[in-house]
Amino acid sequence: MAPWARANIKNSGGQYILNKNFMLNVSVRARSPNVHSNIIYMPLRSEEDDAEPLPQDLGAAGSLPQGSDKTTEILDSALANLNPRWRNWVIRGIFTWLMILFFAFIVYLGPLALVLLVFAIQIKCFHEIITIGYVVYKSYDLPLFRTLSWYFLFTSNFFFFGESMIEYFSVLLNRNNFLRFFVTYHRFLSFSLYVAGFVAFVCSLVKKHYLKQFTLFGWTHVTLLIVVTQSHLIVQNVFEGLIWLMVPVSMIICNDIMAYMFGFFFGKTPLIKLSPKKTWEGFIGGAFSTVIFGILLSYVLLQWDYFVCPISFNPTSNRLSMECERHPVFKIAEYSLPETLDGLFTLLHIPYRTLRTYPFMLHSISLSLFASVIGPFGGFFASGFKRAFKIKDFGDIIPGHGGIMDRFDCQFLMATFIHVYYTSFIRLHNPQKILQNILMLKPDEQLHVYNLLHKTLMEGNLINATDSML
């Protein structure tokens, strides 16, 4: 410490202002001939100390729509004599079947209708989560919060879904002079849109609301990560073949229904504190049912090319196509059974030592196990989120079920798993996509690719001079 400071401490042992932000609190004790001092730096109050703190009571149940069993007057009067438990069971069952039938109708309409449905679900889920933040943090007076939230949703969709469209339909998009600009500069445009929103957010910061604004900025981006990113993966699953959407979505639905049924009739042992109504009986019964259901559904869908062929643009016919040479996973294969089972088969007089089946049906077992064992944790995560903010459901749009997000908390997690599983274990190089990339090149570049490929095939003895002449 400087001599003048020691002198001041010795003389007064008091408080000194070092600058406008800090106060020096000095206490002097003479334990010995030497002087000891304790120095504590104490920040002075600033203008930001007057900022409104984040709410201590995060309960939003009184301000948000809550799930209920209220339906039409006709249905309400028909169920008036039932006790609440059975009334909820009936209402939940009715609207479950209505949702299943609606989903089947959308599948019948085709891939484009499914993509539009994914968009609609994504927007509603985003709205439900953002509304919770809007109400809980009392952000009514925050400038541009909702506007920027929806702007970032648009920007995220522009990037993610633009990437999907370019990946699968680049040749078709490049035929239009207007769209060619967006295809060429898509990533730069996406980045520019995001930066514009980022700058707008910084410019909207208000001194007394800094903490609240940054909290909601993070809230918006986490919501985008959960909703937009995973809905993008759902769309990619659709483009790879409807079976990659139909099977996992149906597995989650089956697991949800059967876990509810087993839990309703046989449930006694609580499964997890986050969701008190979930039971081990429902969890195990749902898992077993989902595995059986997944195998049966897979076998049925494998009978039609409509469900297994990816969606692509055929430049020859100039139209979208769902015709293909089947992927090996969708063709019947023969498997030799383990030799360790020979004794068992002999004992049971089973003459078969091989198994002929579709490989996809074996993969469906892995998908079913994930849907029934890991998938429910998406629901547990959502339950924890709702408990944190003291709300029962994300909304009340579906009687007996709650909001859209209440029905799709597990679906988003499943969609990510399907995409990772497909790209890791199933996907093969697609010649059609390679051809699309080549057709995007200029004519002289296409000829250069042709010559390079021809030379490589000749050197590898894959073609000969006669083939070349042909």
GROMACS .gro file of C-alpha atoms in nm:
model
  470
    1MET     CA    1   0.000   0.000   0.000
    2ALA     CA    2   0.125   0.349  -0.081
    3PRO     CA    3   0.270   0.559   0.209
    4TRP     CA    4  -0.004   0.820   0.179
    5ALA     CA    5  -0.266   0.549   0.208
    6ARG     CA    6  -0.102   0.404   0.518
    7ALA     CA    7  -0.093   0.749   0.671
    8ASN     CA    8  -0.460   0.800   0.606
    9ILE     CA    9  -0.548   0.462   0.753
   10LYS     CA   10  -0.341   0.529   1.062
   11ASN     CA   11  -0.490   0.868   1.119
   12SER     CA   12  -0.858   0.791   1.068
   13GLY     CA   13  -0.934   0.424   1.012
   14GLY     CA   14  -1.248   0.545   0.833
   15GLN     CA   15  -1.403   0.526   0.488
   16TYR     CA   16  -1.266   0.677   0.170
   17ILE     CA   17  -1.417   0.711  -0.172
   18LEU     CA   18  -1.165   0.578  -0.426
   19ASN     CA   19  -1.378   0.653  -0.728
   20LYS     CA   20  -1.743   0.700  -0.813
   21ASN     CA   21  -1.811   0.326  -0.819
   22PHE     CA   22  -1.630   0.187  -0.515
   23MET     CA   23  -1.597   0.283  -0.149
   24LEU     CA   24  -1.302   0.174   0.060
   25ASN     CA   25  -1.400   0.052   0.405
   26VAL     CA   26  -1.096   0.036   0.629
   27SER     CA   27  -1.079  -0.085   0.986
   28VAL     CA   28  -0.757  -0.060   1.184
   29ARG     CA   29  -0.662  -0.282   1.475
   30ALA     CA   30  -0.345  -0.234   1.681
   31ARG     CA   31  -0.263  -0.589   1.790
   32SER     CA   32   0.109  -0.518   1.793
   33PRO     CA   33   0.344  -0.239   1.710
   34ASN     CA   34   0.256  -0.315   1.348
   35VAL     CA   35  -0.072  -0.182   1.214
   36HIS     CA   36  -0.303  -0.431   1.041
   37SER     CA   37  -0.593  -0.331   0.823
   38ASN     CA   38  -0.894  -0.506   0.672
   39ILE     CA   39  -0.998  -0.358   0.340
   40ILE     CA   40  -1.339  -0.427   0.188
   41TYR     CA   41  -1.442  -0.296  -0.151
   42MET     CA   42  -1.813  -0.213  -0.156
   43PRO     CA   43  -1.981  -0.126  -0.487
   44LEU     CA   44  -2.189   0.187  -0.476
   45ARG     CA   45  -2.547   0.187  -0.606
   46SER     CA   46  -2.573   0.247  -0.976
   47GLU     CA   47  -2.864   0.336  -1.197
   48GLU     CA   48  -2.917  -0.031  -1.278
   49ASP     CA   49  -3.001  -0.106  -0.913
   50ASP     CA   50  -3.341   0.043  -0.981
   51ALA     CA   51  -3.409  -0.216  -1.250
   52GLU     CA   52  -3.712  -0.435  -1.201
   53PRO     CA   53  -3.597  -0.776  -1.066
   54LEU     CA   54  -3.703  -1.105  -1.216
   55PRO     CA   55  -4.024  -1.230  -1.056
   56GLN     CA   56  -3.986  -1.442  -0.747
   57ASP     CA   57  -4.322  -1.614  -0.793
   58LEU     CA   58  -4.308  -1.770  -1.136
   59GLY     CA   59  -4.658  -1.915  -1.120
   60ALA     CA   60  -4.841  -1.840  -1.442
   61ALA     CA   61  -5.139  -2.067  -1.400
   62GLY     CA   62  -5.377  -1.779  -1.347
   63SER     CA   63  -5.277  -1.601  -1.668
   64LEU     CA   64  -5.236  -1.890  -1.911
   65PRO     CA   65  -5.493  -2.121  -2.070
   66GLN     CA   66  -5.492  -2.452  -1.886
   67GLY     CA   67  -5.584  -2.794  -2.016
   68SER     CA   68  -5.934  -2.903  -1.925
   69ASP     CA   69  -6.198  -3.160  -2.008
   70LYS     CA   70  -6.442  -2.898  -2.132
   71THR     CA   71  -6.584  -2.995  -2.471
   72THR     CA   72  -6.898  -2.925  -2.670
   73GLU     CA   73  -7.228  -2.891  -2.485
   74ILE     CA   74  -7.360  -3.214  -2.637
   75LEU     CA   75  -7.061  -3.417  -2.520
   76ASP     CA   76  -7.058  -3.245  -2.181
   77SER     CA   77  -7.422  -3.335  -2.120
   78ALA     CA   78  -7.366  -3.694  -2.235
   79LEU     CA   79  -7.081  -3.740  -1.988
   80ALA     CA   80  -7.232  -3.542  -1.702
   81ASN     CA   81  -7.309  -3.851  -1.492
   82LEU     CA   82  -6.957  -3.996  -1.507
   83ASN     CA   83  -6.710  -3.938  -1.227
   84PRO     CA   84  -6.416  -3.711  -1.319
   85ARG     CA   85  -6.169  -3.997  -1.363
   86TRP     CA   86  -6.380  -4.185  -1.619
   87ARG     CA   87  -6.496  -3.863  -1.781
   88ASN     CA   88  -6.134  -3.768  -1.848
   89TRP     CA   89  -6.068  -4.119  -1.980
   90VAL     CA   90  -6.356  -4.098  -2.229
   91ILE     CA   91  -6.272  -3.745  -2.347
   92ARG     CA   92  -5.906  -3.830  -2.383
   93GLY     CA   93  -5.994  -4.141  -2.583
   94ILE     CA   94  -6.231  -3.957  -2.817
   95PHE     CA   95  -5.985  -3.683  -2.903
   96THR     CA   96  -5.699  -3.931  -2.934
   97TRP     CA   97  -5.886  -4.114  -3.209
   98LEU     CA   98  -5.980  -3.786  -3.375
   99MET     CA   99  -5.612  -3.689  -3.388
  100ILE     CA  100  -5.515  -4.031  -3.526
  101LEU     CA  101  -5.778  -4.008  -3.801
  102PHE     CA  102  -5.669  -3.655  -3.887
  103PHE     CA  103  -5.306  -3.767  -3.910
  104ALA     CA  104  -5.407  -4.058  -4.137
  105PHE     CA  105  -5.593  -3.814  -4.362
  106ILE     CA  106  -5.286  -3.589  -4.388
  107VAL     CA  107  -5.071  -3.890  -4.479
  108TYR     CA  108  -5.323  -3.974  -4.751
  109LEU     CA  109  -5.285  -3.622  -4.895
  110GLY     CA  110  -4.911  -3.678  -4.940
  111PRO     CA  111  -4.570  -3.543  -4.837
  112LEU     CA  112  -4.648  -3.177  -4.905
  113ALA     CA  113  -4.945  -3.189  -4.669
  114LEU     CA  114  -4.724  -3.351  -4.404
  115VAL     CA  115  -4.464  -3.075  -4.437
  116LEU     CA  116  -4.736  -2.811  -4.400
  117LEU     CA  117  -4.866  -2.995  -4.093
  118VAL     CA  118  -4.517  -2.991  -3.942
  119PHE     CA  119  -4.503  -2.615  -4.003
  120ALA     CA  120  -4.840  -2.562  -3.835
  121ILE     CA  121  -4.743  -2.774  -3.532
  122GLN     CA  122  -4.409  -2.597  -3.504
  123ILE     CA  123  -4.570  -2.252  -3.505
  124LYS     CA  124  -4.825  -2.351  -3.241
  125CYS     CA  125  -4.561  -2.511  -3.016
  126PHE     CA  126  -4.345  -2.200  -3.047
  127HIS     CA  127  -4.644  -1.981  -2.961
  128GLU     CA  128  -4.726  -2.185  -2.650
  129ILE     CA  129  -4.372  -2.173  -2.511
  130ILE     CA  130  -4.314  -1.806  -2.593
  131THR     CA  131  -4.647  -1.713  -2.435
  132ILE     CA  132  -4.535  -1.872  -2.109
  133GLY     CA  133  -4.223  -1.655  -2.107
  134TYR     CA  134  -4.429  -1.352  -2.202
  135VAL     CA  135  -4.667  -1.403  -1.908
  136VAL     CA  136  -4.428  -1.534  -1.643
  137TYR     CA  137  -4.172  -1.257  -1.683
  138LYS     CA  138  -4.441  -0.991  -1.727
  139SER     CA  139  -4.280  -0.868  -2.046
  140TYR     CA  140  -4.576  -0.661  -2.163
  141ASP     CA  141  -4.371  -0.342  -2.146
  142LEU     CA  142  -4.059  -0.480  -2.316
  143PRO     CA  143  -4.006  -0.324  -2.658
  144LEU     CA  144  -4.014  -0.560  -2.957
  145PHE     CA  145  -4.003  -0.882  -2.751
  146ARG     CA  146  -4.282  -1.063  -2.933
  147THR     CA  147  -4.195  -0.908  -3.268
  148LEU     CA  148  -3.833  -1.021  -3.243
  149SER     CA  149  -3.935  -1.367  -3.120
  150TRP     CA  150  -4.147  -1.426  -3.429
  151TYR     CA  151  -3.883  -1.266  -3.648
  152PHE     CA  152  -3.622  -1.512  -3.523
  153LEU     CA  153  -3.870  -1.795  -3.588
  154PHE     CA  154  -3.903  -1.679  -3.949
  155THR     CA  155  -3.526  -1.646  -3.985
  156SER     CA  156  -3.462  -1.993  -3.844
  157ASN     CA  157  -3.718  -2.148  -4.078
  158PHE     CA  158  -3.575  -1.961  -4.374
  159PHE     CA  159  -3.237  -2.117  -4.302
  160PHE     CA  160  -3.329  -2.472  -4.200
  161PHE     CA  161  -3.608  -2.540  -4.445
  162GLY     CA  162  -3.421  -2.361  -4.719
  163GLU     CA  163  -3.131  -2.600  -4.662
  164SER     CA  164  -3.367  -2.896  -4.696
  165MET     CA  165  -3.527  -2.767  -5.015
  166ILE     CA  166  -3.188  -2.698  -5.173
  167GLU     CA  167  -3.057  -3.041  -5.074
  168TYR     CA  168  -3.348  -3.231  -5.225
  169PHE     CA  169  -3.483  -3.009  -5.502
  170SER     CA  170  -3.192  -2.792  -5.615
  171VAL     CA  171  -3.240  -2.871  -5.985
  172LEU     CA  172  -3.605  -2.770  -5.974
  173LEU     CA  173  -3.533  -2.449  -5.784
  174ASN     CA  174  -3.249  -2.347  -6.016
  175ARG     CA  175  -3.481  -2.357  -6.315
  176ASN     CA  176  -3.651  -2.044  -6.187
  177ASN     CA  177  -3.445  -1.727  -6.230
  178PHE     CA  178  -3.600  -1.565  -5.923
  179LEU     CA  179  -3.538  -1.866  -5.696
  180ARG     CA  180  -3.186  -1.922  -5.830
  181PHE     CA  181  -3.071  -1.610  -5.646
  182PHE     CA  182  -3.200  -1.747  -5.314
  183VAL     CA  183  -3.043  -2.087  -5.379
  184THR     CA  184  -2.703  -1.937  -5.457
  185TYR     CA  185  -2.690  -1.694  -5.165
  186HIS     CA  186  -2.915  -1.877  -4.920
  187ARG     CA  187  -2.669  -1.898  -4.631
  188PHE     CA  188  -2.554  -1.539  -4.668
  189LEU     CA  189  -2.915  -1.419  -4.674
  190SER     CA  190  -2.995  -1.631  -4.367
  191PHE     CA  191  -2.700  -1.487  -4.178
  192SER     CA  192  -2.794  -1.134  -4.280
  193LEU     CA  193  -3.149  -1.182  -4.156
  194TYR     CA  194  -3.026  -1.311  -3.821
  195VAL     CA  195  -2.777  -1.027  -3.779
  196ALA     CA  196  -3.054  -0.775  -3.850
  197GLY     CA  197  -3.260  -0.928  -3.569
  198PHE     CA  198  -2.958  -0.932  -3.339
  199VAL     CA  199  -2.889  -0.564  -3.403
  200ALA     CA  200  -3.257  -0.482  -3.347
  201PHE     CA  201  -3.246  -0.662  -3.012
  202VAL     CA  202  -2.938  -0.471  -2.898
  203CYS     CA  203  -3.097  -0.143  -3.002
  204SER     CA  204  -3.414  -0.231  -2.809
  205LEU     CA  205  -3.233  -0.277  -2.476
  206VAL     CA  206  -3.377  -0.060  -2.199
  207LYS     CA  207  -3.157   0.024  -1.902
  208LYS     CA  208  -3.392  -0.091  -1.629
  209HIS     CA  209  -3.489  -0.413  -1.812
  210TYR     CA  210  -3.148  -0.553  -1.913
  211LEU     CA  211  -3.172  -0.874  -1.711
  212LYS     CA  212  -3.529  -0.946  -1.818
  213GLN     CA  213  -3.454  -0.879  -2.185
  214PHE     CA  214  -3.149  -1.105  -2.195
  215THR     CA  215  -3.342  -1.376  -2.011
  216LEU     CA  216  -3.616  -1.368  -2.274
  217PHE     CA  217  -3.359  -1.351  -2.554
  218GLY     CA  218  -3.218  -1.679  -2.424
  219TRP     CA  219  -3.572  -1.814  -2.379
  220THR     CA  220  -3.647  -1.747  -2.746
  221HIS     CA  221  -3.329  -1.913  -2.870
  222VAL     CA  222  -3.372  -2.224  -2.656
  223THR     CA  223  -3.728  -2.251  -2.788
  224LEU     CA  224  -3.597  -2.224  -3.143
  225LEU     CA  225  -3.344  -2.498  -3.069
  226ILE     CA  226  -3.612  -2.731  -2.933
  227VAL     CA  227  -3.887  -2.660  -3.184
  228VAL     CA  228  -3.740  -2.541  -3.515
  229THR     CA  229  -3.429  -2.758  -3.529
  230GLN     CA  230  -3.620  -3.076  -3.456
  231SER     CA  231  -3.910  -2.995  -3.688
  232HIS     CA  232  -3.645  -2.946  -3.957
  233LEU     CA  233  -3.525  -3.300  -3.887
  234ILE     CA  234  -3.884  -3.426  -3.914
  235VAL     CA  235  -3.910  -3.274  -4.262
  236GLN     CA  236  -3.583  -3.438  -4.363
  237ASN     CA  237  -3.719  -3.770  -4.238
  238VAL     CA  238  -4.027  -3.718  -4.458
  239PHE     CA  239  -3.811  -3.654  -4.764
  240GLU     CA  240  -3.618  -3.977  -4.703
  241GLY     CA  241  -3.941  -4.177  -4.715
  242LEU     CA  242  -4.274  -4.157  -4.538
  243ILE     CA  243  -4.194  -4.471  -4.340
  244TRP     CA  244  -3.931  -4.274  -4.145
  245LEU     CA  245  -4.211  -4.049  -4.023
  246MET     CA  246  -4.502  -4.292  -4.001
  247VAL     CA  247  -4.332  -4.558  -3.792
  248PRO     CA  248  -4.169  -4.340  -3.522
  249VAL     CA  249  -4.470  -4.109  -3.487
  250SER     CA  250  -4.702  -4.409  -3.456
  251MET     CA  251  -4.469  -4.572  -3.203
  252ILE     CA  252  -4.482  -4.266  -2.978
  253ILE     CA  253  -4.861  -4.254  -3.011
  254CYS     CA  254  -4.889  -4.626  -2.932
  255ASN     CA  255  -4.657  -4.596  -2.633
  256ASP     CA  256  -4.848  -4.298  -2.499
  257ILE     CA  257  -5.184  -4.471  -2.535
  258MET     CA  258  -5.078  -4.809  -2.399
  259ALA     CA  259  -4.880  -4.662  -2.109
  260TYR     CA  260  -5.190  -4.461  -2.019
  261MET     CA  261  -5.414  -4.769  -2.048
  262PHE     CA  262  -5.189  -4.997  -1.844
  263GLY     CA  263  -5.137  -4.724  -1.588
  264PHE     CA  264  -5.509  -4.645  -1.570
  265PHE     CA  265  -5.617  -5.003  -1.506
  266PHE     CA  266  -5.314  -5.162  -1.339
  267GLY     CA  267  -5.090  -4.876  -1.223
  268LYS     CA  268  -4.988  -4.881  -0.857
  269THR     CA  269  -4.613  -4.813  -0.845
  270PRO     CA  270  -4.507  -4.450  -0.911
  271LEU     CA  271  -4.241  -4.415  -1.180
  272ILE     CA  272  -4.098  -4.065  -1.141
  273LYS     CA  273  -4.174  -3.769  -0.916
  274LEU     CA  274  -4.182  -3.524  -1.206
  275SER     CA  275  -4.494  -3.695  -1.336
  276PRO     CA  276  -4.685  -3.850  -1.043
  277LYS     CA  277  -4.948  -4.017  -1.263
  278LYS     CA  278  -4.686  -4.224  -1.448
  279THR     CA  279  -4.641  -4.577  -1.313
  280TRP     CA  280  -4.400  -4.864  -1.367
  281GLU     CA  281  -4.690  -5.081  -1.480
  282GLY     CA  282  -4.778  -4.829  -1.750
  283PHE     CA  283  -4.413  -4.784  -1.849
  284ILE     CA  284  -4.349  -5.158  -1.892
  285GLY     CA  285  -4.685  -5.231  -2.053
  286GLY     CA  286  -4.638  -4.943  -2.296
  287ALA     CA  287  -4.288  -5.062  -2.389
  288PHE     CA  288  -4.397  -5.420  -2.460
  289SER     CA  289  -4.696  -5.303  -2.665
  290THR     CA  290  -4.483  -5.058  -2.865
  291VAL     CA  291  -4.231  -5.324  -2.970
  292ILE     CA  292  -4.508  -5.555  -3.096
  293PHE     CA  293  -4.693  -5.270  -3.264
  294GLY     CA  294  -4.375  -5.142  -3.432
  295ILE     CA  295  -4.301  -5.480  -3.591
  296LEU     CA  296  -4.657  -5.520  -3.721
  297LEU     CA  297  -4.683  -5.164  -3.855
  298SER     CA  298  -4.345  -5.191  -4.026
  299TYR     CA  299  -4.451  -5.509  -4.205
  300VAL     CA  300  -4.770  -5.344  -4.330
  301LEU     CA  301  -4.601  -5.027  -4.459
  302LEU     CA  302  -4.324  -5.224  -4.631
  303GLN     CA  303  -4.576  -5.363  -4.877
  304TRP     CA  304  -4.604  -5.027  -5.059
  305ASP     CA  305  -4.331  -4.832  -5.238
  306TYR     CA  306  -4.526  -4.516  -5.154
  307PHE     CA  307  -4.402  -4.537  -4.796
  308VAL     CA  308  -4.042  -4.650  -4.850
  309CYS     CA  309  -3.923  -4.444  -5.148
  310PRO     CA  310  -3.762  -4.104  -5.086
  311ILE     CA  311  -3.906  -3.796  -5.250
  312SER     CA  312  -3.699  -3.664  -5.538
  313PHE     CA  313  -3.728  -3.452  -5.849
  314ASN     CA  314  -3.697  -3.646  -6.172
  315PRO     CA  315  -3.548  -3.413  -6.437
  316THR     CA  316  -3.646  -3.655  -6.714
  317SER     CA  317  -4.017  -3.656  -6.636
  318ASN     CA  318  -3.995  -3.305  -6.491
  319ARG     CA  319  -4.195  -3.392  -6.180
  320LEU     CA  320  -4.160  -3.501  -5.821
  321SER     CA  321  -4.131  -3.875  -5.789
  322MET     CA  322  -4.176  -4.137  -5.518
  323GLU     CA  323  -4.059  -4.426  -5.733
  324CYS     CA  324  -3.727  -4.590  -5.661
  325GLU     CA  325  -3.512  -4.897  -5.650
  326ARG     CA  326  -3.571  -5.012  -5.295
  327HIS     CA  327  -3.303  -4.959  -5.037
  328PRO     CA  328  -3.160  -5.295  -4.918
  329VAL     CA  329  -3.316  -5.239  -4.576
  330PHE     CA  330  -3.658  -5.262  -4.742
  331LYS     CA  331  -3.587  -5.589  -4.927
  332ILE     CA  332  -3.637  -5.935  -4.780
  333ALA     CA  333  -3.309  -6.084  -4.659
  334GLU     CA  334  -3.217  -6.421  -4.514
  335TYR     CA  335  -3.044  -6.445  -4.177
  336SER     CA  336  -2.877  -6.750  -4.026
  337LEU     CA  337  -2.990  -6.811  -3.671
  338PRO     CA  338  -2.723  -6.850  -3.400
  339GLU     CA  339  -2.577  -7.200  -3.370
  340THR     CA  340  -2.626  -7.181  -2.995
  341LEU     CA  341  -3.000  -7.217  -3.057
  342ASP     CA  342  -2.966  -7.545  -3.250
  343GLY     CA  343  -3.027  -7.753  -2.940
  344LEU     CA  344  -3.339  -7.555  -2.854
  345PHE     CA  345  -3.474  -7.587  -3.209
  346THR     CA  346  -3.405  -7.961  -3.211
  347LEU     CA  347  -3.581  -8.002  -2.879
  348LEU     CA  348  -3.884  -7.810  -3.005
  349HIS     CA  349  -3.873  -7.991  -3.343
  350ILE     CA  350  -3.832  -7.664  -3.533
  351PRO     CA  351  -3.675  -7.745  -3.872
  352TYR     CA  352  -3.581  -7.387  -3.962
  353ARG     CA  353  -3.226  -7.261  -3.919
  354THR     CA  354  -3.265  -6.936  -4.112
  355LEU     CA  355  -3.495  -6.637  -4.089
  356ARG     CA  356  -3.631  -6.450  -4.391
  357THR     CA  357  -3.756  -6.103  -4.312
  358TYR     CA  358  -3.721  -5.735  -4.395
  359PRO     CA  359  -3.414  -5.581  -4.228
  360PHE     CA  360  -3.626  -5.277  -4.147
  361MET     CA  361  -3.842  -5.492  -3.919
  362LEU     CA  362  -3.533  -5.572  -3.713
  363HIS     CA  363  -3.443  -5.203  -3.706
  364SER     CA  364  -3.796  -5.130  -3.588
  365ILE     CA  365  -3.717  -5.312  -3.263
  366SER     CA  366  -3.441  -5.060  -3.190
  367LEU     CA  367  -3.674  -4.774  -3.279
  368SER     CA  368  -3.948  -4.917  -3.056
  369LEU     CA  369  -3.715  -4.954  -2.760
  370PHE     CA  370  -3.604  -4.592  -2.792
  371ALA     CA  371  -3.965  -4.475  -2.829
  372SER     CA  372  -4.075  -4.663  -2.518
  373VAL     CA  373  -3.768  -4.631  -2.292
  374ILE     CA  374  -3.608  -4.295  -2.381
  375GLY     CA  375  -3.899  -4.122  -2.556
  376PRO     CA  376  -4.103  -4.073  -2.236
  377PHE     CA  377  -3.820  -3.865  -2.094
  378GLY     CA  378  -3.920  -3.596  -2.340
  379GLY     CA  379  -4.252  -3.592  -2.157
  380PHE     CA  380  -4.079  -3.592  -1.818
  381PHE     CA  381  -3.869  -3.296  -1.931
  382ALA     CA  382  -4.187  -3.111  -2.029
  383SER     CA  383  -4.346  -3.203  -1.694
  384GLY     CA  384  -4.049  -3.056  -1.509
  385PHE     CA  385  -4.072  -2.741  -1.718
  386LYS     CA  386  -4.442  -2.701  -1.640
  387ARG     CA  387  -4.387  -2.765  -1.271
  388ALA     CA  388  -4.116  -2.500  -1.265
  389PHE     CA  389  -4.371  -2.243  -1.380
  390LYS     CA  390  -4.667  -2.390  -1.189
  391ILE     CA  391  -4.881  -2.466  -1.492
  392LYS     CA  392  -5.074  -2.782  -1.571
  393ASP     CA  393  -5.047  -2.782  -1.951
  394PHE     CA  394  -4.897  -2.574  -2.229
  395GLY     CA  395  -5.244  -2.484  -2.355
  396ASP     CA  396  -5.604  -2.597  -2.382
  397ILE     CA  397  -5.655  -2.646  -2.754
  398ILE     CA  398  -5.713  -3.025  -2.724
  399PRO     CA  399  -5.967  -3.130  -2.457
  400GLY     CA  400  -5.826  -3.397  -2.229
  401HIS     CA  401  -5.474  -3.347  -2.362
  402GLY     CA  402  -5.381  -2.981  -2.316
  403GLY     CA  403  -5.180  -2.793  -2.576
  404ILE     CA  404  -5.004  -2.903  -2.893
  405MET     CA  405  -4.669  -2.906  -2.713
  406ASP     CA  406  -4.815  -3.149  -2.458
  407ARG     CA  407  -4.867  -3.400  -2.741
  408PHE     CA  408  -4.536  -3.344  -2.917
  409ASP     CA  409  -4.285  -3.329  -2.632
  410CYS     CA  410  -4.181  -3.690  -2.701
  411GLN     CA  411  -4.217  -3.662  -3.080
  412PHE     CA  412  -3.941  -3.402  -3.109
  413LEU     CA  413  -3.693  -3.620  -2.921
  414MET     CA  414  -3.792  -3.921  -3.132
  415ALA     CA  415  -3.749  -3.724  -3.457
  416THR     CA  416  -3.391  -3.636  -3.365
  417PHE     CA  417  -3.313  -3.998  -3.284
  418ILE     CA  418  -3.459  -4.117  -3.616
  419HIS     CA  419  -3.249  -3.869  -3.811
  420VAL     CA  420  -2.931  -3.968  -3.627
  421TYR     CA  421  -3.013  -4.339  -3.658
  422TYR     CA  422  -3.087  -4.310  -4.030
  423THR     CA  423  -2.774  -4.113  -4.115
  424SER     CA  424  -2.556  -4.340  -3.899
  425PHE     CA  425  -2.680  -4.688  -3.991
  426ILE     CA  426  -2.911  -4.672  -4.294
  427ARG     CA  427  -2.826  -4.397  -4.540
  428LEU     CA  428  -2.643  -4.488  -4.859
  429HIS     CA  429  -2.503  -4.253  -5.120
  430ASN     CA  430  -2.792  -4.142  -5.337
  431PRO     CA  431  -2.701  -4.130  -5.710
  432GLN     CA  432  -3.003  -3.909  -5.774
  433LYS     CA  433  -2.871  -3.641  -5.537
  434ILE     CA  434  -2.526  -3.662  -5.693
  435LEU     CA  435  -2.685  -3.616  -6.035
  436GLN     CA  436  -2.876  -3.313  -5.909
  437ASN     CA  437  -2.552  -3.152  -5.793
  438ILE     CA  438  -2.392  -3.218  -6.131
  439LEU     CA  439  -2.688  -3.071  -6.318
  440MET     CA  440  -2.648  -2.750  -6.118
  441LEU     CA  441  -2.306  -2.697  -6.279
  442LYS     CA  442  -2.244  -2.507  -6.600
  443PRO     CA  443  -2.238  -2.716  -6.922
  444ASP     CA  444  -1.858  -2.707  -6.954
  445GLU     CA  445  -1.825  -2.808  -6.587
  446GLN     CA  446  -2.065  -3.097  -6.642
  447LEU     CA  447  -1.852  -3.219  -6.934
  448HIS     CA  448  -1.543  -3.191  -6.717
  449VAL     CA  449  -1.708  -3.408  -6.450
  450TYR     CA  450  -1.807  -3.658  -6.718
  451ASN     CA  451  -1.452  -3.682  -6.852
  452LEU     CA  452  -1.307  -3.724  -6.503
  453LEU     CA  453  -1.560  -3.995  -6.420
  454HIS     CA  454  -1.502  -4.170  -6.752
  455LYS     CA  455  -1.126  -4.169  -6.701
  456THR     CA  456  -1.159  -4.301  -6.346
  457LEU     CA  457  -1.391  -4.583  -6.453
  458MET     CA  458  -1.158  -4.678  -6.737
  459GLU     CA  459  -0.858  -4.691  -6.506
  460GLY     CA  460  -1.053  -4.904  -6.262
  461ASN     CA  461  -1.151  -5.148  -6.541
  462LEU     CA  462  -1.516  -5.082  -6.467
  463ILE     CA  463  -1.580  -4.994  -6.831
  464ASN     CA  464  -1.386  -5.068  -7.149
  465ALA     CA  465  -1.338  -4.894  -7.478
  466THR     CA  466  -1.645  -5.064  -7.626
  467ASP     CA  467  -1.862  -4.934  -7.345
  468SER     CA  468  -1.710  -4.593  -7.399
  469MET     CA  469  -1.808  -4.594  -7.764
  470LEU     CA  470  -2.163  -4.689  -7.669
   0.00000   0.00000   0.00000
